[in-house]
CSV table of C-alpha atoms in Angstrom, one decimal:
chain,number,residue,atom,x,y,z
A,1087,UNK,CA,0.0,0.0,0.0
A,1088,UNK,CA,1.3,3.4,-1.0
A,1089,UNK,CA,2.1,6.0,1.7
A,1090,UNK,CA,2.5,9.7,1.6
A,1091,UNK,CA,5.7,10.9,3.3
A,1092,UNK,CA,4.8,14.6,3.4
A,1093,UNK,CA,1.7,16.6,4.2
A,1094,UNK,CA,-0.4,18.5,1.8
A,1095,UNK,CA,0.7,22.2,1.5
A,1096,UNK,CA,4.1,21.4,2.9
A,1097,UNK,CA,7.1,23.0,1.3
A,1098,UNK,CA,9.5,20.4,-0.1
A,1099,UNK,CA,13.0,20.7,-1.5
A,1100,UNK,CA,14.4,19.0,-4.6
A,1101,UNK,CA,15.1,15.3,-4.1
A,1102,UNK,CA,12.8,15.0,-1.1
A,1103,UNK,CA,10.7,11.8,-0.9
A,1104,UNK,CA,7.0,12.7,-1.4
A,1105,UNK,CA,5.4,9.2,-1.4
A,1106,UNK,CA,6.3,5.5,-1.5
A,1107,UNK,CA,4.6,2.7,-3.4
A,1108,UNK,CA,3.0,2.7,-6.7
A,1109,UNK,CA,-0.4,4.0,-5.6
A,1110,UNK,CA,0.4,7.6,-6.3
A,1111,UNK,CA,1.1,9.2,-9.7
A,1112,UNK,CA,3.8,11.8,-10.3
A,1113,UNK,CA,2.7,15.1,-11.9
A,1114,UNK,CA,4.2,18.5,-12.4
A,1115,UNK,CA,7.4,19.1,-10.4
A,1116,UNK,CA,7.8,15.5,-9.4
A,1117,UNK,CA,9.4,12.4,-10.7
A,1118,UNK,CA,9.4,8.7,-10.0
A,1119,UNK,CA,12.6,6.9,-8.9
A,1120,UNK,CA,12.0,3.2,-8.2
A,1121,UNK,CA,8.9,2.9,-6.2
A,1122,UNK,CA,9.3,6.4,-4.7
A,1123,UNK,CA,8.0,9.8,-5.9
A,1124,UNK,CA,10.5,12.5,-5.4
A,1125,UNK,CA,10.3,16.3,-5.7
A,1126,UNK,CA,12.2,17.7,-8.6
A,1127,UNK,CA,12.0,21.3,-7.6
A,1128,UNK,CA,11.1,23.6,-4.7
A,1129,UNK,CA,7.4,23.9,-4.2
A,1130,UNK,CA,4.2,23.3,-2.2
A,1131,UNK,CA,2.8,19.8,-2.2
A,1132,UNK,CA,-0.7,19.4,-3.7
A,1133,UNK,CA,-2.5,16.1,-3.9
A,1134,UNK,CA,-5.5,15.6,-6.1
A,1135,UNK,CA,-6.8,12.0,-5.7
A,1136,UNK,CA,-3.8,9.9,-6.6
A,1137,UNK,CA,-1.9,12.6,-8.4
A,1138,UNK,CA,0.9,14.4,-6.6
A,1139,UNK,CA,2.1,17.7,-8.0
A,1140,UNK,CA,4.1,20.7,-6.8
A,1141,UNK,CA,3.0,24.3,-6.9
A,1142,UNK,CA,6.0,26.4,-7.7
A,1143,UNK,CA,6.9,29.3,-5.4
A,1144,UNK,CA,9.7,30.8,-7.2
A,1145,UNK,CA,11.4,30.8,-10.6
A,1146,UNK,CA,11.5,32.7,-13.8
A,1147,UNK,CA,8.5,32.8,-16.1
A,1148,UNK,CA,8.4,30.1,-18.8
A,1149,UNK,CA,6.2,30.9,-21.8
A,1150,UNK,CA,3.2,28.6,-22.2
A,1151,UNK,CA,0.6,28.5,-25.0
A,1152,UNK,CA,-2.6,30.3,-24.2
A,1153,UNK,CA,-1.0,32.7,-21.6
A,1154,UNK,CA,-1.9,36.3,-21.9
A,1155,UNK,CA,1.2,38.3,-21.3
A,1156,UNK,CA,2.4,41.9,-21.3
A,1157,UNK,CA,5.6,42.6,-23.2
A,1158,UNK,CA,7.8,45.4,-24.5
A,1159,UNK,CA,8.7,45.8,-28.1
A,1160,UNK,CA,12.4,45.4,-28.5
A,1161,UNK,CA,13.0,45.1,-32.2
A,1162,UNK,CA,11.1,45.6,-35.5
A,1163,UNK,CA,11.4,42.7,-37.9
A,1164,UNK,CA,10.6,42.4,-41.6
A,1165,UNK,CA,7.0,41.5,-41.0
A,1166,UNK,CA,6.4,42.0,-37.3
A,1167,UNK,CA,7.8,42.9,-33.9
A,1168,UNK,CA,10.1,41.2,-31.4
A,1169,UNK,CA,8.6,41.4,-27.9
A,1170,UNK,CA,10.5,40.7,-24.7
A,1171,UNK,CA,8.5,38.5,-22.4
A,1172,UNK,CA,10.2,38.7,-19.1
A,1173,UNK,CA,11.6,35.2,-19.7
A,1174,UNK,CA,14.6,33.6,-21.3
A,1175,UNK,CA,12.8,33.7,-24.7
A,1176,UNK,CA,11.6,36.7,-26.7
A,1177,UNK,CA,8.4,36.4,-28.7
A,1178,UNK,CA,7.5,37.4,-32.2
A,1179,UNK,CA,4.3,39.3,-32.9
A,1180,UNK,CA,3.5,38.9,-36.6
A,1181,UNK,CA,2.0,41.7,-38.6
A,1182,UNK,CA,-0.9,39.5,-39.5
A,1183,UNK,CA,-1.6,38.7,-35.9
A,1184,UNK,CA,-1.2,42.3,-34.7
A,1185,UNK,CA,-3.9,44.2,-36.4
A,1186,UNK,CA,-6.7,43.7,-38.9
A,1187,UNK,CA,-5.8,47.1,-40.4
A,1188,UNK,CA,-4.3,47.0,-43.9
A,1189,UNK,CA,-0.6,47.6,-43.8
A,1190,UNK,CA,1.0,48.3,-47.1
A,1191,UNK,CA,4.0,46.4,-48.3
A,1192,UNK,CA,7.2,48.1,-47.1
A,1193,UNK,CA,5.3,50.4,-44.7
A,1194,UNK,CA,7.1,51.7,-41.6
A,1195,UNK,CA,5.9,49.3,-38.9
A,1196,UNK,CA,7.0,51.7,-36.1
A,1197,UNK,CA,4.0,53.8,-37.0
A,1198,UNK,CA,1.7,51.1,-35.6
A,1199,UNK,CA,3.8,49.8,-32.7
A,1200,UNK,CA,7.1,51.4,-32.0
A,1201,UNK,CA,10.2,50.1,-30.1
A,1202,UNK,CA,9.6,50.6,-26.4
A,1203,UNK,CA,5.8,50.3,-26.5
A,1204,UNK,CA,4.1,47.7,-24.3
A,1205,UNK,CA,1.5,45.4,-25.7
A,1206,UNK,CA,-0.9,42.9,-24.1
A,1207,UNK,CA,-1.0,39.8,-26.3
A,1208,UNK,CA,-1.7,36.1,-26.1
A,1209,UNK,CA,0.8,33.3,-26.8
A,1210,UNK,CA,-0.5,31.2,-29.7
A,1211,UNK,CA,2.4,28.8,-30.0
A,1212,UNK,CA,5.6,27.7,-28.3
A,1213,UNK,CA,7.9,25.4,-30.2
A,1214,UNK,CA,10.3,22.9,-28.7
A,1215,UNK,CA,13.1,25.3,-29.4
A,1216,UNK,CA,11.1,27.9,-27.5
A,1217,UNK,CA,10.2,30.1,-30.4
A,1218,UNK,CA,7.2,32.0,-29.1
A,1219,UNK,CA,4.4,33.4,-31.4
A,1220,UNK,CA,2.0,36.1,-30.2
A,1221,UNK,CA,-1.4,37.4,-31.3
A,1222,UNK,CA,-3.2,40.6,-30.6
A,1223,UNK,CA,-6.4,39.4,-32.1
A,1224,UNK,CA,-8.8,38.8,-29.3
A,1225,UNK,CA,-10.9,40.6,-26.7
A,1226,UNK,CA,-8.8,43.0,-24.6
A,1227,UNK,CA,-5.6,42.5,-26.5
A,1228,UNK,CA,-4.0,45.7,-27.6
A,1229,UNK,CA,-1.2,48.2,-27.5
A,1230,UNK,CA,-1.0,49.8,-24.0
A,1231,UNK,CA,-0.9,53.6,-24.0
A,1232,UNK,CA,0.3,55.5,-20.9
A,1233,UNK,CA,0.1,53.9,-17.4
A,1234,UNK,CA,2.9,52.4,-15.5
A,1235,UNK,CA,4.5,49.0,-15.6
A,1236,UNK,CA,5.6,47.0,-12.5
A,1237,UNK,CA,7.2,43.6,-12.3
A,1238,UNK,CA,6.1,40.9,-9.9
A,1239,UNK,CA,7.0,37.2,-9.4
A,1240,UNK,CA,5.2,35.3,-12.1
A,1241,UNK,CA,4.3,32.5,-9.7
A,1242,UNK,CA,2.3,35.0,-7.6
A,1243,UNK,CA,0.1,36.1,-10.6
A,1244,UNK,CA,-2.8,33.8,-9.7
A,1245,UNK,CA,-2.9,35.4,-6.2
A,1246,UNK,CA,-3.0,38.9,-7.6
A,1247,UNK,CA,-5.9,37.9,-9.9
A,1248,UNK,CA,-7.7,35.9,-7.3
A,1249,UNK,CA,-10.6,33.5,-7.8
A,1250,UNK,CA,-12.5,34.6,-10.9
A,1251,UNK,CA,-10.5,37.8,-10.8
A,1252,UNK,CA,-11.9,38.8,-7.3
A,1253,UNK,CA,-8.7,40.2,-6.0
A,1254,UNK,CA,-7.9,42.4,-9.0
A,1255,UNK,CA,-11.4,43.7,-9.2
A,1256,UNK,CA,-11.3,44.6,-5.6
A,1257,UNK,CA,-8.2,46.7,-6.2
A,1258,UNK,CA,-9.9,48.3,-9.2
A,1259,UNK,CA,-13.0,49.2,-7.1
A,1260,UNK,CA,-10.9,50.8,-4.4
A,1261,UNK,CA,-8.4,52.7,-6.6
A,1262,UNK,CA,-10.4,53.4,-9.8
A,1263,UNK,CA,-7.4,52.3,-11.8
A,1264,UNK,CA,-7.3,50.3,-14.9
A,1265,UNK,CA,-5.2,47.2,-14.2
A,1266,UNK,CA,-3.9,44.5,-16.5
A,1267,UNK,CA,-2.0,41.5,-15.1
A,1268,UNK,CA,0.1,39.5,-17.6
A,1269,UNK,CA,0.8,35.9,-16.7
A,1270,UNK,CA,4.5,36.7,-17.2
A,1271,UNK,CA,4.5,38.8,-14.1
A,1272,UNK,CA,4.3,42.2,-15.7
A,1273,UNK,CA,1.4,44.4,-14.5
A,1274,UNK,CA,0.1,47.5,-16.2
A,1275,UNK,CA,-1.7,50.2,-14.1
A,1276,UNK,CA,-3.3,53.4,-15.2
A,1277,UNK,CA,-5.3,55.7,-13.0
A,1278,UNK,CA,-6.5,59.3,-13.0
A,1279,UNK,CA,-5.5,60.0,-9.5
A,1280,UNK,CA,-1.7,59.5,-9.0
A,1281,UNK,CA,-2.1,58.8,-5.3
A,1282,UNK,CA,-4.6,56.0,-6.0
A,1283,UNK,CA,-2.3,54.6,-8.7
A,1284,UNK,CA,0.4,54.4,-6.0
A,1285,UNK,CA,-2.0,52.6,-3.7
A,1286,UNK,CA,-2.6,50.0,-6.5
A,1287,UNK,CA,1.1,49.5,-6.9
A,1288,UNK,CA,1.6,49.1,-3.1
A,1289,UNK,CA,-1.3,46.7,-2.9
A,1290,UNK,CA,0.0,44.5,-5.6
A,1291,UNK,CA,3.5,44.5,-4.0
A,1292,UNK,CA,1.8,43.5,-0.7
A,1293,UNK,CA,0.0,40.6,-2.3
A,1294,UNK,CA,3.2,39.5,-3.9
A,1295,UNK,CA,5.0,39.6,-0.5
A,1296,UNK,CA,2.2,37.9,1.4
A,1297,UNK,CA,0.9,35.6,-1.3
A,1298,UNK,CA,1.0,32.4,0.9
A,1299,UNK,CA,-0.5,34.0,4.0
A,1300,UNK,CA,-3.8,32.7,5.3
A,1301,UNK,CA,-6.7,35.2,4.9
A,1302,UNK,CA,-5.0,37.1,2.2
A,1303,UNK,CA,-8.2,38.7,0.9
A,1304,UNK,CA,-9.1,40.1,4.3
A,1305,UNK,CA,-5.6,41.5,4.8
A,1306,UNK,CA,-5.7,43.2,1.4
A,1307,UNK,CA,-9.2,44.5,2.1
A,1308,UNK,CA,-8.1,46.0,5.4
A,1309,UNK,CA,-5.0,47.6,3.8
A,1310,UNK,CA,-7.2,49.2,1.0
A,1311,UNK,CA,-9.7,50.4,3.6
A,1312,UNK,CA,-7.0,52.0,5.7
A,1313,UNK,CA,-5.6,53.8,2.6
A,1314,UNK,CA,-8.8,54.6,0.8
A,1315,UNK,CA,-7.7,58.1,-0.2
A,1316,UNK,CA,-4.6,56.8,-1.8
A,1317,UNK,CA,-1.0,57.1,-0.8
A,1318,UNK,CA,1.6,59.7,-1.6
A,1319,UNK,CA,4.8,57.8,-1.3
A,1320,UNK,CA,6.0,54.3,-2.2
A,1321,UNK,CA,7.4,52.4,0.7
B,224,UNK,CA,54.5,13.7,16.7
B,225,UNK,CA,50.8,13.2,16.4
B,226,UNK,CA,47.9,15.5,15.8
B,227,UNK,CA,45.8,14.3,18.7
B,228,UNK,CA,43.9,17.5,19.5
B,229,UNK,CA,42.5,19.9,16.9
B,230,UNK,CA,43.5,23.6,17.0
B,231,UNK,CA,39.9,24.7,17.6
B,232,UNK,CA,39.0,21.8,20.0
B,233,UNK,CA,36.6,20.0,17.7
B,234,UNK,CA,36.3,16.2,17.5
B,235,UNK,CA,38.0,14.7,14.5
B,236,UNK,CA,34.7,13.9,12.8
B,237,UNK,CA,33.0,17.1,13.8
B,238,UNK,CA,32.1,19.9,11.3
B,239,UNK,CA,32.4,23.5,12.2
B,240,UNK,CA,29.2,25.3,13.1
B,241,UNK,CA,26.9,25.7,10.1
B,242,UNK,CA,24.2,28.2,9.2
B,243,UNK,CA,22.3,28.7,6.0
B,244,UNK,CA,19.7,31.0,4.5
B,245,UNK,CA,17.8,31.1,1.2
B,246,UNK,CA,16.5,34.2,-0.6
B,247,UNK,CA,19.1,36.6,0.7
B,248,UNK,CA,19.6,38.5,-2.6
B,249,UNK,CA,16.3,40.2,-3.6
B,250,UNK,CA,17.0,40.9,-7.3
B,251,UNK,CA,18.3,37.4,-8.1
B,252,UNK,CA,16.0,34.6,-9.3
B,253,UNK,CA,17.3,32.6,-6.4
B,254,UNK,CA,20.0,33.0,-3.8
B,255,UNK,CA,21.6,31.2,-0.9
B,256,UNK,CA,24.0,31.9,2.0
B,257,UNK,CA,26.1,29.2,3.6
B,258,UNK,CA,28.4,29.7,6.5
B,259,UNK,CA,30.6,27.0,8.0
B,260,UNK,CA,32.9,28.2,10.8
B,261,UNK,CA,34.6,31.3,9.5
B,262,UNK,CA,34.0,30.5,5.9
B,263,UNK,CA,31.1,32.3,4.4
B,264,UNK,CA,29.6,32.0,0.9
B,265,UNK,CA,26.9,33.8,-1.0
B,266,UNK,CA,25.4,32.4,-4.2
B,267,UNK,CA,23.0,34.2,-6.5
B,268,UNK,CA,21.3,32.5,-9.5
B,269,UNK,CA,20.1,34.5,-12.5
B,270,UNK,CA,18.0,33.0,-15.2
B,271,UNK,CA,17.2,31.0,-17.1
B,272,UNK,CA,17.9,33.9,-19.3
B,273,UNK,CA,19.0,34.6,-22.9
B,274,UNK,CA,22.6,33.6,-23.6
B,275,UNK,CA,25.1,35.8,-25.3
B,276,UNK,CA,27.4,35.5,-27.2
B,277,UNK,CA,25.2,33.3,-29.3
B,278,UNK,CA,27.9,30.8,-30.2
B,279,UNK,CA,27.9,29.6,-26.6
B,280,UNK,CA,24.2,28.7,-26.8
B,281,UNK,CA,23.3,25.0,-26.8
B,282,UNK,CA,20.1,24.3,-28.8
B,283,UNK,CA,19.5,21.0,-27.0
B,284,UNK,CA,19.5,22.2,-23.4
B,285,UNK,CA,20.4,25.1,-21.2
B,286,UNK,CA,23.9,25.9,-20.0
B,287,UNK,CA,25.0,26.2,-16.4
B,288,UNK,CA,27.6,28.8,-15.8
B,289,UNK,CA,29.4,29.2,-12.5
B,290,UNK,CA,31.5,32.1,-11.3
B,291,UNK,CA,33.6,31.7,-8.1
B,292,UNK,CA,35.1,34.8,-6.6
B,293,UNK,CA,37.0,35.5,-3.4
B,294,UNK,CA,36.6,39.1,-2.2
B,295,UNK,CA,39.8,41.1,-1.9
B,296,UNK,CA,39.5,41.3,1.9
B,297,UNK,CA,38.3,37.8,2.5
B,298,UNK,CA,41.4,35.9,3.5
B,299,UNK,CA,43.4,36.2,6.7
B,300,UNK,CA,46.6,36.7,4.8
B,301,UNK,CA,47.3,38.9,1.8
B,302,UNK,CA,44.7,40.9,-0.1
B,303,UNK,CA,43.3,38.7,-2.9
B,304,UNK,CA,43.8,40.4,-6.2
B,305,UNK,CA,40.4,41.0,-7.7
B,306,UNK,CA,39.4,39.5,-11.1
B,307,UNK,CA,39.6,36.0,-12.4
B,308,UNK,CA,42.7,34.0,-11.6
B,309,UNK,CA,44.0,30.6,-12.5
B,310,UNK,CA,42.7,29.3,-9.2
B,311,UNK,CA,39.2,30.9,-9.3
B,312,UNK,CA,38.7,29.7,-12.9
B,313,UNK,CA,39.5,26.2,-11.9
B,314,UNK,CA,37.1,26.3,-9.0
B,315,UNK,CA,34.4,27.8,-11.2
B,316,UNK,CA,34.8,24.8,-13.5
B,317,UNK,CA,34.8,22.2,-10.8
B,318,UNK,CA,31.8,23.8,-9.1
B,319,UNK,CA,29.9,23.7,-12.3
B,320,UNK,CA,30.7,20.0,-12.8
B,321,UNK,CA,29.8,19.3,-9.2
B,322,UNK,CA,26.3,20.8,-9.7
B,323,UNK,CA,25.6,19.7,-13.3
B,324,UNK,CA,24.5,16.1,-12.4
B,325,UNK,CA,21.5,17.3,-10.4
B,326,UNK,CA,20.2,20.3,-12.5
B,327,UNK,CA,17.9,19.5,-15.4
B,328,UNK,CA,18.1,22.2,-18.0
B,329,UNK,CA,16.4,20.4,-20.8
B,330,UNK,CA,13.5,22.8,-20.5
B,331,UNK,CA,15.7,25.8,-21.3
B,332,UNK,CA,17.3,25.3,-24.8
B,333,UNK,CA,19.6,28.2,-25.8
B,334,UNK,CA,19.3,29.8,-22.4
B,335,UNK,CA,21.8,30.1,-19.6
B,336,UNK,CA,21.6,29.8,-15.8
B,337,UNK,CA,24.3,31.9,-14.2
B,338,UNK,CA,25.5,31.1,-10.7
B,339,UNK,CA,27.6,33.7,-9.0
B,340,UNK,CA,29.4,32.6,-5.8
B,341,UNK,CA,31.0,35.3,-3.7
B,342,UNK,CA,33.1,34.7,-0.6
B,343,UNK,CA,33.3,37.7,1.8
B,344,UNK,CA,35.2,35.7,4.5
B,345,UNK,CA,37.3,32.6,4.1
B,346,UNK,CA,38.9,30.0,6.3
B,347,UNK,CA,39.5,27.0,4.0
B,348,UNK,CA,36.8,24.9,2.4
B,349,UNK,CA,35.6,27.7,0.2
B,350,UNK,CA,34.8,25.7,-2.8
B,351,UNK,CA,32.7,23.4,-0.6
B,352,UNK,CA,30.9,26.3,1.0
B,353,UNK,CA,30.3,27.7,-2.5
B,354,UNK,CA,28.8,24.5,-3.7
B,355,UNK,CA,26.5,24.3,-0.7
B,356,UNK,CA,25.3,27.8,-1.2
B,357,UNK,CA,24.9,27.4,-4.9
B,358,UNK,CA,22.8,24.3,-4.3
B,359,UNK,CA,20.4,26.3,-2.1
B,360,UNK,CA,20.3,29.1,-4.6
B,361,UNK,CA,19.5,26.9,-7.6
B,362,UNK,CA,16.7,25.3,-5.6
B,363,UNK,CA,15.4,28.7,-4.5
B,364,UNK,CA,15.5,29.8,-8.2
B,365,UNK,CA,12.9,27.1,-9.0
B,366,UNK,CA,15.3,25.3,-11.3
B,367,UNK,CA,14.4,21.6,-11.9
B,368,UNK,CA,16.8,19.5,-9.8
B,369,UNK,CA,16.8,15.8,-9.0
B,370,UNK,CA,18.7,16.3,-5.7
B,371,UNK,CA,20.6,18.7,-3.5
B,372,UNK,CA,24.4,18.7,-3.6
B,373,UNK,CA,26.3,18.8,-0.3
B,374,UNK,CA,29.9,19.5,-0.1
B,375,UNK,CA,32.6,19.4,2.6
B,376,UNK,CA,36.3,18.6,2.9
B,377,UNK,CA,38.0,15.8,4.7
B,378,UNK,CA,41.7,15.3,5.1
B,379,UNK,CA,44.7,14.1,7.1
B,380,UNK,CA,47.0,16.0,9.4
B,381,UNK,CA,50.1,14.0,10.3
B,382,UNK,CA,48.4,10.6,11.2
B,383,UNK,CA,44.9,11.7,11.9
B,384,UNK,CA,41.9,11.7,9.6
B,385,UNK,CA,39.8,14.8,9.9
B,386,UNK,CA,36.5,16.3,8.7
B,387,UNK,CA,36.2,19.9,7.6
B,388,UNK,CA,39.7,21.3,7.8
B,389,UNK,CA,40.4,24.9,8.8
B,390,UNK,CA,43.0,27.0,7.1
B,391,UNK,CA,45.6,26.1,9.8
B,392,UNK,CA,45.0,22.4,9.2
B,393,UNK,CA,44.8,22.7,5.5
B,394,UNK,CA,48.1,24.5,5.3
B,395,UNK,CA,49.8,22.2,7.7
B,396,UNK,CA,53.1,20.8,6.3
B,397,UNK,CA,51.9,17.3,6.9
B,398,UNK,CA,48.3,18.0,5.8
B,399,UNK,CA,46.2,16.5,3.1
B,400,UNK,CA,43.0,18.2,2.0
B,401,UNK,CA,40.3,16.5,0.0
B,402,UNK,CA,37.2,18.6,-0.9
B,403,UNK,CA,34.3,16.4,-1.9
B,404,UNK,CA,30.7,17.0,-3.1
B,405,UNK,CA,28.0,14.4,-2.8
B,406,UNK,CA,24.5,14.1,-4.1
B,407,UNK,CA,22.3,13.5,-1.1
B,408,UNK,CA,20.0,10.7,-2.2
B,409,UNK,CA,22.4,8.6,-4.3
B,410,UNK,CA,25.6,9.4,-2.3
B,411,UNK,CA,27.3,9.8,-5.7
B,412,UNK,CA,30.4,11.9,-5.6
B,413,UNK,CA,30.4,14.8,-8.0
B,414,UNK,CA,33.6,16.5,-6.8
B,415,UNK,CA,36.8,15.0,-5.5
B,416,UNK,CA,40.1,16.8,-5.5
B,417,UNK,CA,43.2,16.1,-3.4
B,418,UNK,CA,46.1,18.2,-2.3
B,419,UNK,CA,48.8,15.9,-1.0
B,420,UNK,CA,49.3,12.2,-0.8
B,421,UNK,CA,47.2,9.5,0.8
B,422,UNK,CA,47.1,5.7,0.9
B,423,UNK,CA,43.8,4.2,-0.5
B,424,UNK,CA,42.4,3.0,2.8
B,425,UNK,CA,42.7,6.6,4.1
B,426,UNK,CA,40.7,7.9,1.1
B,427,UNK,CA,38.0,5.4,1.9
B,428,UNK,CA,38.0,6.7,5.5
B,429,UNK,CA,37.8,10.3,4.1
B,430,UNK,CA,34.8,9.4,2.0
B,431,UNK,CA,33.1,7.9,5.1
B,432,UNK,CA,33.7,11.1,7.0
B,433,UNK,CA,32.4,13.2,4.2
B,434,UNK,CA,29.3,11.1,3.9
B,435,UNK,CA,28.5,11.8,7.6
B,436,UNK,CA,29.2,15.5,7.2
B,437,UNK,CA,27.1,15.8,4.1
B,438,UNK,CA,24.0,14.4,5.9
B,439,UNK,CA,24.3,17.2,8.4
B,440,UNK,CA,24.8,19.8,5.7
B,441,UNK,CA,21.7,18.5,3.9
B,442,UNK,CA,19.6,19.1,7.0
B,443,UNK,CA,20.9,22.7,7.2
B,444,UNK,CA,20.2,23.3,3.5
B,445,UNK,CA,16.7,21.8,3.7
B,446,UNK,CA,15.8,23.9,6.7
B,447,UNK,CA,17.1,27.0,5.0
B,448,UNK,CA,14.9,26.4,2.0
B,449,UNK,CA,11.8,25.6,4.1
B,450,UNK,CA,12.3,28.6,6.3
B,451,UNK,CA,12.4,30.9,3.3
B,452,UNK,CA,8.7,30.6,3.0
B,453,UNK,CA,7.7,29.7,6.6
B,454,UNK,CA,9.3,32.8,8.1
B,455,UNK,CA,6.7,35.1,6.6
B,456,UNK,CA,3.8,32.8,7.2
B,457,UNK,CA,1.4,33.5,10.0
């Protein structure tokens, strides 16, 4: 009979034995060695039925198909743009996938999206060699004008968004800011009141710091209530 | 003459006091700090990130790159001249080879994982402390690893086999120093160097000592990584 060696939600280190026996199945972040299941990275243990997986706590973003990311244009190519993705691999946004507008042959692409601009786009494909393709055709996908960009740990993005976007909509309600969170850990914030914009920045930093605390939503709600009028200085 | 009492009063198979921490360098993807006696090592991991110059890229898997550096004021003797030296380049290379068996970089073709090891204070066993710190840092950076690497030196002063030599013992005229690195689960040895001469049975004894020392190091490393996230937990 198989036996778990660690508890659910426990933090495990690489090489640590998670379970013995053949009753459990290794999933993300784990591997089987003989009749044991070992951790292959640092993470939180999560057991779903017979499947053991690890929830990553740290690490650089790795592009995945279907992710919506925010990236900066770093280079203009013959028929598109190269976008930095906050990961080891830059992505390509093809002209065809960028806009439904007609772009004449040989047109200056920087008139549409210039170097240094930020875009919110979706990953349509990642090859085995990690060539990443993006699209800007889809609801909400566009070039970002104005606002400010902050970087957060990509593994904390689900906490910032919350269940069905509850966390981010709470911040939006309190700060009257427009906020977009890319799965690659880049967040775009735009507000009319600079003090409230700073409050949004601080709140997101707080979520990132306290992502694995219990009662995160209440803590954030209290923090927002205490600073309703916005803040004037970043800590 | 025999060496029957150690300079610092430790038992022959006893390590110096060890401390470790993870996540000490905020801007790095992962970092670790490892202190054993008076030897102190910081390791910072950056990446996986794009690798330049491009001809160094490997399209099949990511590259692990280690940089070992002793700070100018770190040693008890002369100032260490900054910049790469023959010694530090060698240690960078053996560190990389000691860590490579555990890290899995197949998910990161064309990318590089940089490990920077800095030693602000040294008292022998620097490459071992560096490997221990780097192992913590790599795990903290969320790199896929099959195991943790522990490293410590063993040796012989006059007729006595010792674990974890200090500089006084290491530089003893009748001293032999053997730094070793061991993968925790499989007990495979990924680093073994020797300075001096030793009969085979003494080397076997040294490996036994290191095995014991590494088990203690592993506990320290594991605790450091777990505390990284527990400290801030309510």
